[in-house]
Amino acid sequence: MTGRSAFVVVANRLPVDEEVTSDGRRWRASPGGLVTALSPVARAHRGAWVGWGGAADSAPEPFDHEGIRLHPVRLSTADIDGFYEGQSNSTIWPLYHDAVEPPSYDRTWSDAYRIVNARFAEAAATVAARGATVWVHDYQLQLVPAMLRAKRPDLRIGFFLHIPFPPIELFMQMPLRAEILRGLLGADLVGFQQKLAAQNFVRLARHLLDLRYSGMTIDVDGRAVKAGAFPISIDPKEMERLAATDEIRVRARQIRTELGNPRTLILGVDRLDYTKGIELRLDAFRELLEDGTLTVPETTLVQVATPSRERVEHYETLRTRVEREVGRINGDFSRVGIPAVHYLHQSYSRAELAALYCAADVMMVTPLRDGMNLVAKEYVAARIDHGGALVLSEFAGAANELRHAFLCNPHDLDAVKGALMQAISVGPSDGRRRMQIMQRYLRTHDVDRWGRSFLEILQASEGGA
Ligand code: ADQ
């Protein structure tokens, strides 16, 4: 594959992880929704992908991987500090998640963000063919659409934000607010997980830049910029296939045996992130053990928490708090050889995740705020036996779609406890009915539909000059 591409994905990370083996360096497709969603689209368009390879100060020459041309962008250690850990994960991430932890602001981070966004825009401009479609992703790259348009007015540019977009009052805190808004408005189509987020965006354009809008289309100096909701999804067939294998069925039973065959197995699977509501889940569980509503060993909680952003301060302190609380619950309620909480600070294969999903009676997904939350969708897809029950925070994007989960307000501990108890005690026919309805929904609202619906609207937009 040579030359420029008619379809380019731009994301913070490339869709591959580097593996160092005894024979040298090798690239392996990285797991995750974004890669599963976009790789087939990029491949079908003989497309390119611009992103960081994951190692500091290293950017190999462009190379092909499974039919996609990959263009690594170099990030230095200082870039990672200021752009990624600073502006992206200590300013924008908390601010866009309702400031559930206070955002930090630092002028040097803003500079790093500008510089790195310019580097991504430059790389995309070099890679894109004349009139190409470029799809930029997520909160790390919000300046890229305008920077790219300035260099390449011929392109059709789409942007998708995977996390929530905050209401005006919160967004206005950000020193970089006007620049970020103008950056996003460089796109022809700006996609969000939820309608509310898209509405926040068009209102902000009027409030901050005095731009007119009609419906969900903003007039930016005579150019039409559309905003819309495109709730991301999963490939439910992947989980269904895994759950149907003998290997996973056996492993699910084995997990329950290893846990001492509890009557009720409660599961949480999250990146270890303060937005995910891991602590409140532990609080709910502890209170239910304290008042005797739940007992050990009849009930066990397994919390899988993938290591994440460990060099960012909020994440370090969260880890300490979670581990202290797990220790406290176990100290008070475990029996010899039978812990109340199994806490696993590890990453797992898709197969092991599928087995955990199949083994769990209740899945707790309780973020304080989440763009979508794919774990909730994966759990539902994995339950081909129509068993299990999902407790889901109203503040996850997924709650707009998975209406038959046991929904709760994560800021109300009694409501969380109530939803958990309802899920534990749901009758088999009601439980089955709820699962079936949610599964039917996921089959028709899969990740393929997400990608197609975004790109169809993008193709129908005015596009470049
Ligand atoms: P995340 O905040 O990372 O994504 P989520 O949507 O739940 O959150 O996706 C996590 C993914 O990681 C899932 O596919 C899950 O299976 C996987 N995972 C979690 N724990 C794991 C473990 N221990 N081992 C292996 N895999 C694990 C952001 C937004 C979300 C939005 C997605 C996609 O914050 O709101 O849904 O992007 O747009």
Coordinates of C-alpha atoms and ligand atoms in Angstrom, one line a residue, residues 31-34 93 97 138-139 160-164 193 232-234 239 269-271 273 275-276 304-307 309 344-350 353 357 365 369-376 378 397 450, ligand 1:
P31 CA -8.2 -5.0 22.2
G32 CA -11.0 -2.5 22.7
G33 CA -14.2 -1.2 21.2
L34 CA -12.7 1.6 19.1
W93 CA -11.1 14.2 31.6
H97 CA -17.0 14.1 33.8
D138 CA -11.7 11.9 21.3
Y139 CA -10.8 14.4 23.9
F160 CA -16.3 11.8 17.6
L161 CA -16.1 12.4 21.4
H162 CA -16.2 9.2 23.4
I163 CA -16.7 10.9 26.7
P164 CA -19.5 13.2 27.9
Q193 CA -22.6 9.6 22.7
I232 CA -21.3 3.7 20.4
S233 CA -21.8 0.0 20.8
I234 CA -20.1 -3.4 20.7
M239 CA -19.4 -12.0 23.1
V269 CA -15.2 -4.7 35.8
D270 CA -13.8 -1.3 35.2
R271 CA -10.7 0.6 34.4
D273 CA -10.9 5.3 37.3
T275 CA -15.5 8.2 37.3
K276 CA -16.5 4.5 37.5
V304 CA -11.7 -6.4 38.5
A305 CA -10.0 -3.0 38.1
T306 CA -7.7 -2.6 35.1
P307 CA -4.6 -0.5 35.9
R309 CA -3.2 6.2 34.1
L344 CA -8.1 -8.0 41.0
H345 CA -5.9 -5.1 39.8
Q346 CA -5.2 -6.8 36.5
S347 CA -6.0 -6.8 32.8
Y348 CA -7.8 -9.8 31.4
S349 CA -8.2 -11.5 28.0
R350 CA -11.6 -11.2 26.2
L353 CA -13.8 -11.5 30.8
Y357 CA -19.6 -12.2 32.8
V365 CA -21.9 -0.8 36.5
R369 CA -20.6 9.8 34.8
D370 CA -19.7 7.8 31.7
G371 CA -19.9 8.6 28.0
M372 CA -21.3 5.1 27.2
N373 CA -19.8 2.2 29.2
L374 CA -19.2 -0.8 27.0
V375 CA -18.9 -3.2 29.9
A376 CA -22.6 -3.0 30.5
E378 CA -20.7 -6.7 26.9
G397 CA -24.7 6.8 28.4
W450 CA -22.6 3.2 14.9
Ligands
ADQ1 P1 -13.6 3.5 28.9 O1 -13.7 4.6 30.0 O2 -12.3 2.8 28.8 O3 -14.0 4.1 27.5 P2 -15.7 1.3 28.7 O4 -16.7 1.8 27.7 O5 -16.3 0.6 29.8 O6 -14.8 2.5 29.4 O7 -14.7 0.4 28.0 C1 -13.7 -0.4 28.7 C2 -13.3 -1.5 27.8 O8 -12.1 -2.1 28.4 C3 -14.3 -2.6 27.6 O9 -14.3 -3.1 26.3 C4 -13.9 -3.7 28.6 O10 -14.2 -5.0 28.2 C5 -12.4 -3.5 28.7 N1 -11.9 -3.9 30.0 C6 -12.3 -3.3 31.2 N2 -11.6 -3.9 32.2 C7 -10.8 -4.8 31.7 C8 -9.8 -5.8 32.2 N3 -9.6 -5.9 33.5 N4 -9.1 -6.5 31.3 C9 -9.4 -6.4 30.0 N5 -10.3 -5.5 29.4 C10 -10.9 -4.8 30.3 C11 -14.3 5.3 26.9 C12 -15.5 6.1 27.6 C13 -16.7 5.2 27.6 C14 -17.1 4.7 26.2 C15 -15.8 4.2 25.5 C16 -16.1 3.9 24.0 O11 -15.1 6.5 28.9 O12 -17.8 5.9 28.2 O13 -18.0 3.7 26.3 O14 -14.7 5.0 25.6 O15 -16.6 5.0 23.4

